């Protein structure tokens, strides 16, 4: 698979809107159905936000690398950072139950959105630092 887009973006949350616009243009160019495109854009936005918030602790002067690839069978997104490795318990897909509105708190759903939007989600945290998450979606799903 050849890279369609390789982008290094500063870990500033204000830049996420620009990333979403770029990703939206790419998924539309890949002729993805609108609902699937919306899910992918949201999942990639959450992955970027997680890198900024959790891996970098909100530091705005670090960088996140985003790679977008497509071939006849798959769309693939790879997101890498050089921050704190993601703990294994935060990488797993969970069975989500309908929450009690009184107990709702922000956060905790980004990884679940990734698993919902993509057929495959692979986390590769570094031993001392860094994370890469690779997300793949079959074109016919």
CSV table of C-alpha atoms in Angstrom, one decimal:
chain,number,residue,atom,x,y,z
A,1,UNK,CA,0.0,0.0,0.0
A,2,UNK,CA,1.3,3.4,-0.9
A,3,UNK,CA,0.8,6.5,1.2
A,4,UNK,CA,-1.8,8.9,-0.2
A,5,UNK,CA,-1.2,11.5,2.5
A,6,UNK,CA,1.5,11.8,5.1
A,7,UNK,CA,1.1,14.7,7.5
A,8,UNK,CA,2.9,15.8,10.6
A,9,UNK,CA,0.7,18.1,12.7
A,10,UNK,CA,1.5,20.0,15.9
A,11,UNK,CA,-0.3,18.6,19.0
A,12,UNK,CA,-2.5,21.7,19.3
A,13,UNK,CA,-6.2,20.9,19.6
A,14,UNK,CA,-7.0,24.0,17.6
A,15,UNK,CA,-5.6,22.1,14.6
A,16,UNK,CA,-8.0,19.2,14.8
A,17,UNK,CA,-10.6,21.0,12.7
A,18,UNK,CA,-8.0,21.2,9.9
A,19,UNK,CA,-7.2,17.5,10.3
A,20,UNK,CA,-10.9,16.6,10.1
A,21,UNK,CA,-11.3,18.6,6.9
A,22,UNK,CA,-8.3,16.9,5.3
A,23,UNK,CA,-9.6,13.4,6.4
A,24,UNK,CA,-13.1,14.2,5.1
A,25,UNK,CA,-11.7,15.2,1.7
A,26,UNK,CA,-9.7,12.0,1.6
A,27,UNK,CA,-12.5,9.6,2.5
A,28,UNK,CA,-14.8,11.3,0.1
A,29,UNK,CA,-12.2,10.9,-2.7
A,30,UNK,CA,-12.1,7.2,-1.8
A,31,UNK,CA,-15.9,7.1,-2.5
A,32,UNK,CA,-16.9,6.0,0.9
A,33,UNK,CA,-20.6,6.0,1.8
A,34,UNK,CA,-21.5,9.2,3.8
A,35,UNK,CA,-22.3,7.3,7.1
A,36,UNK,CA,-19.0,5.4,6.9
A,37,UNK,CA,-17.2,8.6,6.1
A,38,UNK,CA,-18.7,10.3,9.1
A,39,UNK,CA,-17.7,7.5,11.4
A,40,UNK,CA,-14.1,7.4,10.1
A,41,UNK,CA,-13.7,11.2,10.4
A,42,UNK,CA,-15.0,11.1,14.0
A,43,UNK,CA,-12.8,8.1,14.9
A,44,UNK,CA,-9.6,9.7,13.5
A,45,UNK,CA,-10.4,12.9,15.3
A,46,UNK,CA,-10.8,11.0,18.5
A,47,UNK,CA,-7.5,9.2,17.9
A,48,UNK,CA,-5.7,12.5,17.4
A,49,UNK,CA,-7.4,14.0,20.5
A,50,UNK,CA,-6.3,11.0,22.5
A,51,UNK,CA,-2.7,11.4,21.4
A,52,UNK,CA,-2.8,15.1,22.4
A,53,UNK,CA,-4.7,14.7,25.7
A,54,UNK,CA,-3.3,11.4,27.0
A,55,UNK,CA,0.0,10.7,25.3
A,56,UNK,CA,1.3,14.3,25.4
A,57,UNK,CA,-0.7,15.4,28.5
A,58,UNK,CA,-2.1,18.4,26.6
A,59,UNK,CA,1.3,19.7,25.5
A,60,UNK,CA,0.8,21.8,22.3
A,61,UNK,CA,4.4,21.8,21.0
A,62,UNK,CA,4.8,18.1,20.2
A,63,UNK,CA,3.9,16.4,16.9
A,64,UNK,CA,1.5,13.7,15.7
A,65,UNK,CA,2.1,11.9,12.3
A,66,UNK,CA,-1.0,10.9,10.3
A,67,UNK,CA,-0.7,8.6,7.3
A,68,UNK,CA,-3.7,7.8,5.0
A,69,UNK,CA,-3.5,5.0,2.5
A,70,UNK,CA,-5.9,3.2,0.2
A,71,UNK,CA,-5.8,0.3,-2.1
A,72,UNK,CA,-8.4,-1.8,-3.9
A,73,UNK,CA,-9.4,-3.6,-0.7
A,74,UNK,CA,-8.7,-1.4,2.3
A,75,UNK,CA,-8.6,2.2,3.6
A,76,UNK,CA,-5.8,2.4,6.2
A,77,UNK,CA,-5.0,5.2,8.7
A,78,UNK,CA,-1.9,5.2,10.9
A,79,UNK,CA,-1.4,7.7,13.7
A,80,UNK,CA,1.9,7.9,15.6
A,81,UNK,CA,3.1,10.0,18.5
A,82,UNK,CA,6.2,10.1,20.7
A,83,UNK,CA,4.5,10.5,24.0
A,84,UNK,CA,3.5,8.3,26.9
A,85,UNK,CA,2.7,4.7,25.8
A,86,UNK,CA,-1.0,3.8,26.0
A,87,UNK,CA,-1.8,1.3,28.8
A,88,UNK,CA,-3.1,-2.0,27.5
A,89,UNK,CA,-6.4,-1.7,29.4
A,90,UNK,CA,-7.2,1.4,27.3
A,91,UNK,CA,-6.7,-0.4,24.0
A,92,UNK,CA,-9.4,-3.0,24.2
A,93,UNK,CA,-12.8,-3.0,22.7
A,94,UNK,CA,-15.5,-3.0,25.4
A,95,UNK,CA,-19.1,-4.0,25.3
A,96,UNK,CA,-20.9,-0.7,25.8
A,97,UNK,CA,-24.1,-0.6,27.8
A,98,UNK,CA,-26.5,2.3,27.7
A,99,UNK,CA,-25.2,4.7,30.3
A,100,UNK,CA,-27.3,6.3,33.1
A,101,UNK,CA,-27.6,10.0,32.1
A,102,UNK,CA,-26.8,10.9,35.7
A,103,UNK,CA,-23.5,9.1,35.5
A,104,UNK,CA,-22.2,10.4,32.1
A,105,UNK,CA,-18.7,11.8,32.1
A,106,UNK,CA,-16.6,13.1,29.2
A,107,UNK,CA,-14.1,10.8,27.7
A,108,UNK,CA,-13.7,7.0,27.5
A,109,UNK,CA,-15.4,6.4,24.1
A,110,UNK,CA,-12.7,7.3,21.6
A,111,UNK,CA,-11.2,3.8,21.4
A,112,UNK,CA,-14.7,2.4,21.1
A,113,UNK,CA,-15.4,4.8,18.2
A,114,UNK,CA,-12.3,3.6,16.4
A,115,UNK,CA,-13.4,-0.1,16.8
A,116,UNK,CA,-16.8,0.8,15.5
A,117,UNK,CA,-15.6,2.8,12.4
A,118,UNK,CA,-12.9,0.4,11.4
A,119,UNK,CA,-12.7,-3.4,10.8
A,120,UNK,CA,-9.3,-3.7,12.4
A,121,UNK,CA,-7.6,-1.5,15.1
A,122,UNK,CA,-4.1,-2.3,16.1
A,123,UNK,CA,-2.3,-0.5,18.9
A,124,UNK,CA,1.5,-0.6,19.1
A,125,UNK,CA,2.7,1.3,22.1
A,126,UNK,CA,6.5,1.7,22.6
A,127,UNK,CA,8.2,0.3,25.6
A,128,UNK,CA,9.5,3.7,26.9
A,129,UNK,CA,7.6,6.2,24.7
A,130,UNK,CA,5.5,6.5,21.6
A,131,UNK,CA,2.4,5.0,20.2
A,132,UNK,CA,1.1,4.0,16.8
A,133,UNK,CA,-2.4,3.0,16.1
A,134,UNK,CA,-3.3,1.5,12.7
A,135,UNK,CA,-6.9,1.4,11.7
A,136,UNK,CA,-8.1,-0.5,8.6
A,137,UNK,CA,-11.5,-0.5,6.9
A,138,UNK,CA,-12.5,-2.9,4.1
A,139,UNK,CA,-13.9,-1.0,1.2
A,140,UNK,CA,-16.9,-3.2,0.9
A,141,UNK,CA,-18.0,-3.0,4.6
